[in-house]
Coordinates of C-alpha atoms and ligand atoms in Angstrom, one line a residue:
X2 CA 0.6 -35.6 22.8
X3 CA 3.2 -35.5 19.5
X4 CA 6.2 -36.2 21.2
X5 CA 7.3 -38.7 24.2
X6 CA 10.9 -39.8 25.0
X7 CA 10.7 -43.7 26.6
X8 CA 13.5 -44.4 28.8
X9 CA 14.3 -47.3 30.6
X10 CA 14.6 -46.8 34.5
X11 CA 16.9 -48.8 36.3
X12 CA 20.4 -50.6 35.5
X13 CA 18.8 -50.8 30.8
X14 CA 17.3 -54.1 29.5
X15 CA 14.0 -52.9 30.8
X16 CA 12.9 -53.7 27.7
X17 CA 12.6 -51.0 26.2
X18 CA 12.3 -52.2 22.8
X19 CA 9.2 -53.7 22.8
X20 CA 7.9 -50.8 23.6
X21 CA 9.5 -48.7 20.9
X22 CA 8.2 -51.0 19.0
X23 CA 4.9 -51.1 19.6
X24 CA 4.4 -47.8 20.3
X25 CA 6.1 -47.0 16.8
X26 CA 2.8 -48.3 15.5
X27 CA 1.2 -45.0 16.0
X28 CA 3.9 -42.6 15.8
X29 CA 5.7 -40.9 12.3
X30 CA 9.8 -40.5 13.4
X31 CA 11.4 -42.6 16.4
X32 CA 14.5 -40.7 17.6
X33 CA 18.2 -42.1 18.9
X34 CA 19.3 -38.9 20.7
X35 CA 22.3 -41.3 23.2
X36 CA 24.8 -44.1 22.8
X37 CA 25.8 -45.8 21.0
X38 CA 25.8 -50.0 19.7
X39 CA 26.2 -50.9 23.6
X40 CA 22.8 -50.6 23.0
X41 CA 19.9 -53.5 21.8
X42 CA 17.0 -54.6 21.8
X43 CA 15.5 -57.5 21.4
X44 CA 12.2 -57.3 19.0
X45 CA 9.5 -60.1 18.2
X46 CA 7.8 -59.3 14.9
X47 CA 4.8 -62.2 13.8
X48 CA 7.4 -64.3 15.2
X49 CA 10.0 -63.5 13.8
X50 CA 12.9 -62.0 16.0
X51 CA 15.4 -58.7 15.4
X52 CA 18.0 -57.0 17.4
X53 CA 18.1 -53.3 16.9
X54 CA 21.7 -52.1 18.0
X55 CA 21.6 -48.9 16.2
X56 CA 18.9 -47.5 14.3
X57 CA 15.9 -47.2 16.5
X58 CA 12.6 -49.9 16.9
X59 CA 10.6 -47.7 14.4
X60 CA 12.3 -49.5 10.5
X61 CA 10.7 -51.8 11.6
X62 CA 7.5 -50.5 10.8
X63 CA 7.1 -49.6 6.9
X64 CA 6.7 -46.0 6.8
X65 CA 8.2 -44.4 9.7
X66 CA 11.7 -42.3 9.4
X67 CA 14.5 -43.7 12.0
X68 CA 16.4 -40.9 12.8
X69 CA 19.9 -41.0 14.7
X70 CA 21.3 -37.9 16.7
X71 CA 24.2 -35.6 17.5
X72 CA 23.9 -37.1 21.2
X73 CA 25.6 -41.2 19.2
X74 CA 28.0 -43.3 19.1
X75 CA 28.1 -44.8 16.3
X76 CA 30.4 -46.9 14.5
X77 CA 30.1 -46.7 10.8
X78 CA 30.5 -50.8 10.1
X79 CA 27.5 -51.9 13.0
X80 CA 25.4 -49.3 11.5
X81 CA 26.5 -50.4 7.8
X82 CA 25.8 -54.6 9.1
X83 CA 22.6 -53.8 10.9
X84 CA 21.3 -51.5 8.2
X85 CA 22.6 -54.7 5.2
X86 CA 20.7 -57.3 7.7
X87 CA 17.2 -54.4 8.2
X88 CA 17.6 -54.0 4.6
X89 CA 18.0 -59.1 3.5
X90 CA 14.9 -58.7 5.4
X91 CA 12.6 -56.7 3.4
X92 CA 13.2 -53.8 6.4
X93 CA 14.3 -49.8 5.6
X94 CA 14.2 -50.3 1.9
X95 CA 14.4 -47.1 1.5
X96 CA 17.4 -44.7 1.8
X97 CA 14.6 -41.7 3.0
X98 CA 13.4 -44.4 5.8
X99 CA 17.0 -43.3 7.6
X100 CA 18.4 -39.4 9.5
X101 CA 21.5 -39.7 10.7
X102 CA 22.9 -36.9 11.9
X103 CA 26.2 -34.8 10.3
X104 CA 27.7 -34.5 14.0
X105 CA 26.8 -37.8 16.0
X106 CA 30.2 -38.9 15.9
X107 CA 32.7 -42.0 15.0
X108 CA 32.9 -44.9 17.2
X109 CA 36.4 -46.3 15.8
X110 CA 38.2 -49.4 16.1
X111 CA 40.6 -47.9 18.6
X112 CA 38.5 -47.2 20.7
X113 CA 36.9 -50.4 20.9
X114 CA 40.5 -51.5 21.5
X115 CA 41.3 -49.7 24.3
X116 CA 37.9 -50.3 26.0
X117 CA 38.6 -53.8 25.7
X118 CA 42.9 -53.6 27.1
X119 CA 41.4 -51.1 29.6
X120 CA 38.7 -53.7 31.1
X121 CA 41.5 -55.6 31.0
X122 CA 43.7 -54.6 32.9
X123 CA 41.4 -53.6 35.4
X124 CA 40.9 -57.3 36.7
X125 CA 38.3 -57.8 39.8
X126 CA 37.7 -53.5 39.3
X127 CA 36.7 -53.5 36.1
X128 CA 33.1 -52.2 35.1
X129 CA 31.9 -54.6 33.0
X130 CA 31.9 -53.0 29.5
X131 CA 30.4 -54.4 25.9
X132 CA 33.6 -54.4 25.3
X133 CA 32.5 -52.0 22.4
X134 CA 33.5 -48.4 22.4
X135 CA 31.5 -46.9 24.0
X136 CA 32.8 -45.0 26.4
X137 CA 36.7 -44.5 24.7
X138 CA 34.6 -42.5 21.6
X139 CA 32.5 -40.0 24.7
X140 CA 35.8 -39.2 25.7
X141 CA 37.2 -38.0 22.5
X142 CA 34.6 -36.4 22.1
X143 CA 35.0 -34.1 25.5
X144 CA 38.9 -34.2 23.8
X145 CA 37.5 -32.3 21.0
X146 CA 39.4 -34.8 19.4
X147 CA 37.0 -36.8 17.9
X148 CA 35.8 -38.0 15.0
X149 CA 31.7 -36.8 12.9
X150 CA 31.0 -37.9 10.4
X151 CA 30.5 -34.1 8.7
X152 CA 34.1 -34.8 8.7
X153 CA 34.3 -37.8 6.3
X154 CA 32.2 -35.7 3.6
X155 CA 36.5 -34.6 2.8
X156 CA 38.2 -37.2 2.7
X157 CA 41.2 -36.1 3.0
X158 CA 41.4 -34.1 5.8
X159 CA 39.6 -36.4 7.8
X160 CA 42.3 -39.6 6.8
X161 CA 45.4 -37.1 8.2
X162 CA 42.5 -35.8 11.8
X163 CA 42.7 -40.6 11.8
X164 CA 46.4 -40.7 11.2
X165 CA 47.2 -38.5 13.7
X166 CA 44.5 -40.1 16.4
X167 CA 45.7 -44.0 14.8
X168 CA 49.1 -42.9 15.9
X169 CA 48.8 -41.6 19.5
X170 CA 46.3 -44.8 20.3
X171 CA 48.8 -46.1 19.4
X172 CA 51.5 -45.5 21.6
X173 CA 48.9 -45.6 24.8
X174 CA 47.4 -49.1 23.9
X175 CA 51.6 -50.5 22.6
X176 CA 52.7 -48.2 25.9
X177 CA 50.3 -48.2 28.9
X178 CA 48.1 -50.4 28.2
X179 CA 50.5 -53.1 26.5
X180 CA 48.3 -54.2 24.4
X181 CA 48.0 -54.4 20.2
X182 CA 48.4 -51.6 17.9
X183 CA 45.9 -51.1 15.5
X184 CA 46.6 -51.0 11.7
X185 CA 45.8 -47.2 10.1
X186 CA 45.4 -49.1 6.2
X187 CA 43.1 -51.1 7.5
X188 CA 40.7 -48.0 9.9
X189 CA 41.2 -45.8 6.8
X190 CA 40.0 -48.3 4.3
X191 CA 36.3 -49.7 6.1
X192 CA 36.3 -45.7 6.7
X193 CA 36.3 -45.0 2.5
X194 CA 33.6 -47.5 2.4
X195 CA 31.5 -46.2 6.0
X196 CA 31.9 -43.2 3.5
X197 CA 30.3 -44.5 0.6
X198 CA 27.5 -46.3 2.4
X199 CA 26.4 -44.3 4.8
X200 CA 26.4 -40.8 3.7
X201 CA 23.1 -41.1 1.8
X202 CA 21.7 -40.6 5.1
X203 CA 23.1 -37.8 6.6
X204 CA 21.6 -34.7 7.0
X205 CA 21.1 -31.7 9.9
X206 CA 19.2 -34.0 12.3
X207 CA 17.9 -31.5 14.6
X208 CA 15.9 -28.9 11.7
X209 CA 15.0 -32.1 10.1
X210 CA 13.9 -32.7 14.0
X211 CA 12.5 -29.3 14.1
X212 CA 9.8 -29.0 10.8
X213 CA 9.1 -32.3 12.1
X214 CA 7.4 -31.2 15.3
X215 CA 6.6 -27.8 13.9
X216 CA 3.9 -30.0 10.6
X217 CA 3.2 -31.4 13.9
X218 CA 4.8 -35.0 13.2
X219 CA 4.1 -37.5 16.5
X220 CA 7.5 -38.1 17.4
X221 CA 9.2 -41.1 19.8
X222 CA 12.1 -40.4 21.9
X223 CA 13.6 -43.6 22.9
X224 CA 16.5 -43.9 25.0
X225 CA 19.1 -46.5 25.2
X226 CA 20.3 -48.5 28.8
X227 CA 18.9 -46.7 31.7
X228 CA 18.8 -43.9 33.7
X229 CA 21.2 -46.0 36.6
X230 CA 23.8 -46.6 34.2
X231 CA 23.1 -43.2 33.2
X232 CA 26.5 -40.5 33.5
X233 CA 25.7 -38.2 35.8
X234 CA 22.8 -39.1 37.7
X235 CA 23.8 -43.6 38.0
X236 CA 26.2 -45.4 39.6
X237 CA 29.5 -44.4 38.7
X238 CA 31.9 -45.7 37.6
X239 CA 29.7 -48.6 37.2
X240 CA 28.0 -46.9 34.7
X241 CA 28.4 -46.0 30.7
X242 CA 29.4 -42.5 29.2
X243 CA 26.4 -41.3 28.4
X244 CA 22.9 -39.5 30.4
X245 CA 20.2 -41.9 29.5
X246 CA 17.6 -39.8 31.0
X247 CA 14.8 -37.8 28.8
X248 CA 17.2 -34.2 29.8
X249 CA 19.6 -36.1 26.7
X250 CA 16.2 -36.0 23.9
X251 CA 17.5 -31.3 24.2
X252 CA 21.2 -32.3 23.9
X253 CA 21.6 -35.6 21.9
X254 CA 19.3 -35.1 19.4
X255 CA 18.8 -31.3 19.5
X256 CA 15.7 -30.6 20.0
X257 CA 14.2 -27.1 22.2
X258 CA 13.2 -27.7 26.4
X259 CA 9.1 -27.7 26.1
X260 CA 9.7 -29.5 22.6
X261 CA 8.8 -32.8 24.3
X262 CA 5.3 -33.3 25.6
X263 CA 6.5 -37.0 28.4
X264 CA 8.3 -39.2 29.2
X265 CA 6.9 -42.9 29.3
X266 CA 9.9 -44.8 32.0
X267 CA 9.8 -48.1 30.9
X268 CA 10.5 -51.0 34.0
X269 CA 10.7 -54.2 34.4
X270 CA 9.0 -55.7 37.2
X271 CA 11.6 -57.4 38.3
X272 CA 15.5 -56.2 38.3
X273 CA 18.7 -56.5 36.3
X274 CA 22.3 -55.3 35.2
X275 CA 25.0 -56.9 33.1
X276 CA 28.8 -55.4 34.6
X277 CA 30.2 -54.9 37.5
X278 CA 28.4 -51.8 40.7
X279 CA 26.0 -52.0 43.7
X280 CA 22.4 -54.1 43.0
X281 CA 21.4 -54.1 46.3
X282 CA 18.3 -55.7 45.5
X283 CA 20.3 -59.1 43.9
X284 CA 19.0 -63.5 44.3
X285 CA 21.6 -64.9 44.0
X286 CA 21.5 -69.1 43.8
X287 CA 18.5 -71.2 42.6
X288 CA 15.4 -69.1 42.5
X289 CA 18.1 -65.7 40.4
X290 CA 19.4 -68.9 38.4
X291 CA 15.0 -69.4 38.0
X292 CA 14.1 -66.1 36.9
X293 CA 17.1 -66.4 34.1
X294 CA 16.2 -68.1 32.8
X295 CA 12.3 -68.1 33.3
X296 CA 13.0 -64.7 31.0
X297 CA 16.0 -65.9 29.0
X298 CA 18.5 -62.8 31.0
X299 CA 21.1 -62.8 28.9
X300 CA 22.5 -59.8 27.2
X301 CA 20.8 -59.2 24.0
X302 CA 24.6 -57.4 22.7
X303 CA 27.6 -59.6 24.6
X304 CA 24.9 -62.2 25.6
X305 CA 27.0 -62.2 28.9
X306 CA 23.7 -63.5 31.8
X307 CA 22.1 -60.4 33.7
X308 CA 22.4 -60.8 37.5
X309 CA 18.5 -60.5 39.2
X310 CA 17.3 -59.0 41.6
X311 CA 13.5 -58.2 42.9
X312 CA 12.3 -55.3 42.0
X313 CA 13.5 -51.3 43.7
X314 CA 10.5 -48.8 44.4
X315 CA 13.9 -46.8 45.2
X316 CA 15.6 -46.4 42.2
X317 CA 12.3 -46.3 40.5
X318 CA 11.6 -42.9 42.7
X319 CA 15.1 -41.6 42.0
X320 CA 14.8 -42.4 37.7
X321 CA 10.3 -41.1 37.7
X322 CA 12.1 -37.9 39.9
X323 CA 14.4 -37.6 37.5
X324 CA 12.7 -37.6 34.1
X325 CA 9.0 -36.1 34.6
X326 CA 7.4 -39.4 34.6
X327 CA 4.1 -39.2 32.4
X328 CA 3.1 -43.0 33.0
X329 CA 4.9 -46.3 33.7
X330 CA 5.2 -49.7 31.3
X331 CA 6.4 -52.4 33.0
X332 CA 7.5 -55.1 30.7
X333 CA 7.6 -59.7 31.5
X334 CA 4.8 -59.2 34.4
X335 CA 5.2 -63.2 33.5
X336 CA 8.2 -64.5 34.1
X337 CA 6.8 -64.3 38.2
X338 CA 4.5 -66.2 37.7
X339 CA 5.3 -69.1 39.7
X340 CA 7.1 -67.4 42.6
X341 CA 6.2 -67.1 45.7
X342 CA 6.1 -65.1 47.9
X343 CA 7.0 -61.9 45.2
X344 CA 8.7 -59.7 46.7
X345 CA 9.0 -55.7 46.1
X346 CA 11.8 -53.9 48.0
X347 CA 10.2 -50.4 49.2
X348 CA 13.3 -48.6 51.2
X349 CA 16.7 -49.1 52.6
X350 CA 18.8 -49.5 55.5
X351 CA 22.4 -48.8 56.4
X352 CA 22.7 -50.2 60.5
X353 CA 19.4 -49.4 61.8
X354 CA 18.7 -45.9 59.6
X355 CA 16.7 -45.9 56.9
X356 CA 16.4 -44.7 53.6
X357 CA 13.4 -43.9 51.5
X358 CA 15.6 -42.8 48.2
X359 CA 19.5 -44.0 47.3
X360 CA 21.9 -42.7 49.9
X361 CA 23.5 -39.4 49.3
X362 CA 26.5 -40.5 49.0
X363 CA 26.0 -43.3 46.4
X364 CA 28.9 -45.6 48.1
X365 CA 26.9 -46.7 50.7
X366 CA 24.1 -47.6 47.3
X367 CA 26.6 -51.3 48.4
X368 CA 25.9 -51.2 52.1
X369 CA 22.1 -51.1 52.2
X370 CA 20.0 -53.3 53.5
X371 CA 17.1 -53.6 51.2
X372 CA 13.6 -53.6 52.3
X373 CA 11.3 -55.5 51.7
X374 CA 6.9 -56.3 51.5
X375 CA 6.3 -60.3 50.5
X376 CA 3.0 -60.6 48.1
X377 CA 1.3 -63.6 47.5
X378 CA 2.7 -64.6 44.1
X379 CA 0.4 -65.8 41.0
X380 CA 0.3 -69.4 39.2
X381 CA -2.1 -69.6 36.7
X382 CA -0.5 -68.9 33.0
X383 CA -0.8 -64.6 32.2
X384 CA 0.3 -64.7 28.8
X385 CA -3.2 -64.6 26.7
X386 CA -4.8 -62.1 29.4
X387 CA -5.3 -58.6 27.0
X388 CA -6.8 -57.0 30.3
X389 CA -5.7 -56.0 33.3
X390 CA -9.4 -57.6 34.8
X391 CA -8.6 -60.7 33.5
X392 CA -4.9 -61.0 35.8
X393 CA -5.2 -63.1 38.5
X394 CA -5.9 -61.2 41.8
X395 CA -2.6 -61.3 43.3
X396 CA -0.6 -60.1 40.1
X397 CA -3.2 -57.1 40.4
X398 CA -2.4 -56.7 43.3
X399 CA 1.4 -57.0 43.3
X400 CA 0.7 -53.7 40.6
X401 CA -0.8 -52.4 42.4
X402 CA 1.6 -52.0 45.2
X403 CA 3.8 -50.6 42.4
X404 CA 1.3 -48.1 41.3
X405 CA 2.1 -46.6 45.2
X406 CA 5.6 -47.8 45.5
X407 CA 6.7 -45.3 43.3
X408 CA 4.2 -42.9 42.7
X409 CA 4.0 -43.3 38.9
X410 CA 0.2 -44.7 37.2
X411 CA 1.1 -47.8 34.7
X412 CA 0.1 -47.1 31.9
X413 CA 1.4 -50.2 30.0
X414 CA 2.0 -54.0 31.2
X415 CA 4.1 -56.9 29.6
X416 CA 3.4 -61.1 29.6
X417 CA 5.5 -62.0 27.1
X418 CA 7.7 -61.2 24.1
X419 CA 5.2 -60.6 21.2
X420 CA 5.0 -56.8 20.3
X421 CA 0.2 -58.1 20.9
X422 CA 1.6 -59.8 24.4
X423 CA 0.8 -55.9 26.5
X424 CA -2.1 -54.6 28.7
X425 CA -2.1 -51.3 26.7
X426 CA -4.2 -49.5 30.1
X427 CA -3.3 -45.6 28.5
X428 CA -0.8 -45.0 25.0
X429 CA 0.7 -41.5 25.4
X430 CA 0.0 -40.9 21.7
X431 CA -3.8 -40.9 23.3
X432 CA -2.9 -38.3 26.1
Ligands
LIG509 P1 29.6 -49.2 27.7 O1 28.0 -48.8 27.6 O2 29.8 -50.7 26.7 O3 30.4 -48.6 28.5 O4 29.7 -50.3 29.3 C1 28.6 -49.3 30.4 C2 28.0 -50.0 31.3 O5 27.1 -50.2 31.0 C3 28.6 -51.7 31.5 O6 28.4 -52.3 32.9 C4 27.6 -52.5 31.1 O7 27.1 -54.3 30.5 C5 26.1 -51.6 30.6 N1 25.9 -51.5 29.7 C6 26.3 -50.4 28.9 N2 24.7 -50.6 28.0 C7 23.6 -51.6 28.2 C8 22.2 -51.4 27.8 O8 21.8 -51.2 27.0 N3 21.9 -52.7 28.5 C9 21.9 -53.2 30.3 N4 23.6 -53.0 30.6 C10 24.6 -51.8 29.6

């Protein structure tokens, strides 16, 4: 396959960064097509830790082109900081290493202020957003009052639109949210810097990608978040404000349906989520705490402790159906070492009634009782294993059950944080 999308099949944080980084070695172009800096990928390369939020993981390989498509929402100041940090570590030195869509919307300081003030007012009903202004930025895009990189070209006209927006947002912040207004002068000064620094990367990324596809280049589309955080197919309203599945590639990167050859799903060997909302297989108490510590399950974007749960095959089947997965990369199998027994949720029950899928009435997800299969655990350290046959038998059986319960063939298994700590069964670019 030449064009491959990688999508999270749980609530984000599945370890997509590591898999994308690994696959980026075989790709020419790596593309972000939705979300913003609410995403964060932690990558360990040659013992060095990187956290990428907006820049695609191709940035850690020489000679790759990174693209941020029109479907992403970009906090320009956060992007400058990320580019500077990468450059100071000798990555992304060339200006043509990054292509940024003119049509991508800007996340403004007033979006962050609104996001945070709203969450604070919601109290117990808060979504648990990252507070980076993502929802309010997508709202403005749909309301057709958003500002795009394109607008920066004519700075006088941009300033006029910006000032109009700031007046409206400040009214809302003060009167409705009882929050501090934002300073127009400060934002204008920041946007001037953003214009100077980021203009060199701007282009029509849809045309760039069409040309790259026509030239037979290998392209990796890097999904952010996960299907359960998808605005349409996730646990609404406890979701992010974009479509997070492979369907978003077409709108968010501007490529034609049919130009995407395959989808690789990514899932942890267990489940995590940050923020509020239903979580059927959540493990509370000491076992959850132990897994959180072992898996270092603290949000890369916000540092918040992640909620921990058993592997939920119902969710992954939901993601597989929506994305038509060619294969599944299962990450962090090593974190389960020493846990005995291990459990897989294969279905749900509500008042004696069985469900093989997420109940059509999504609110019921709060009420379901997971149906578990228990399997024996393993205790041998697996972090140096590089072939399936070298895994302890119990670990192999666990993987076989996941394959059978999700209906998706395994393509990769992660056994540690480093790029090389991966058992590669099938590489989508070699298929
Ligand atoms: P927002 O995207 O900041 O609006 O947050 C909405 C919900 O999505 C919250 O529950 C966040 O914790 C969650 N979320 C957003 N991005 C990610 C991610 O990359 N990983 C995990 N959770 C995320």
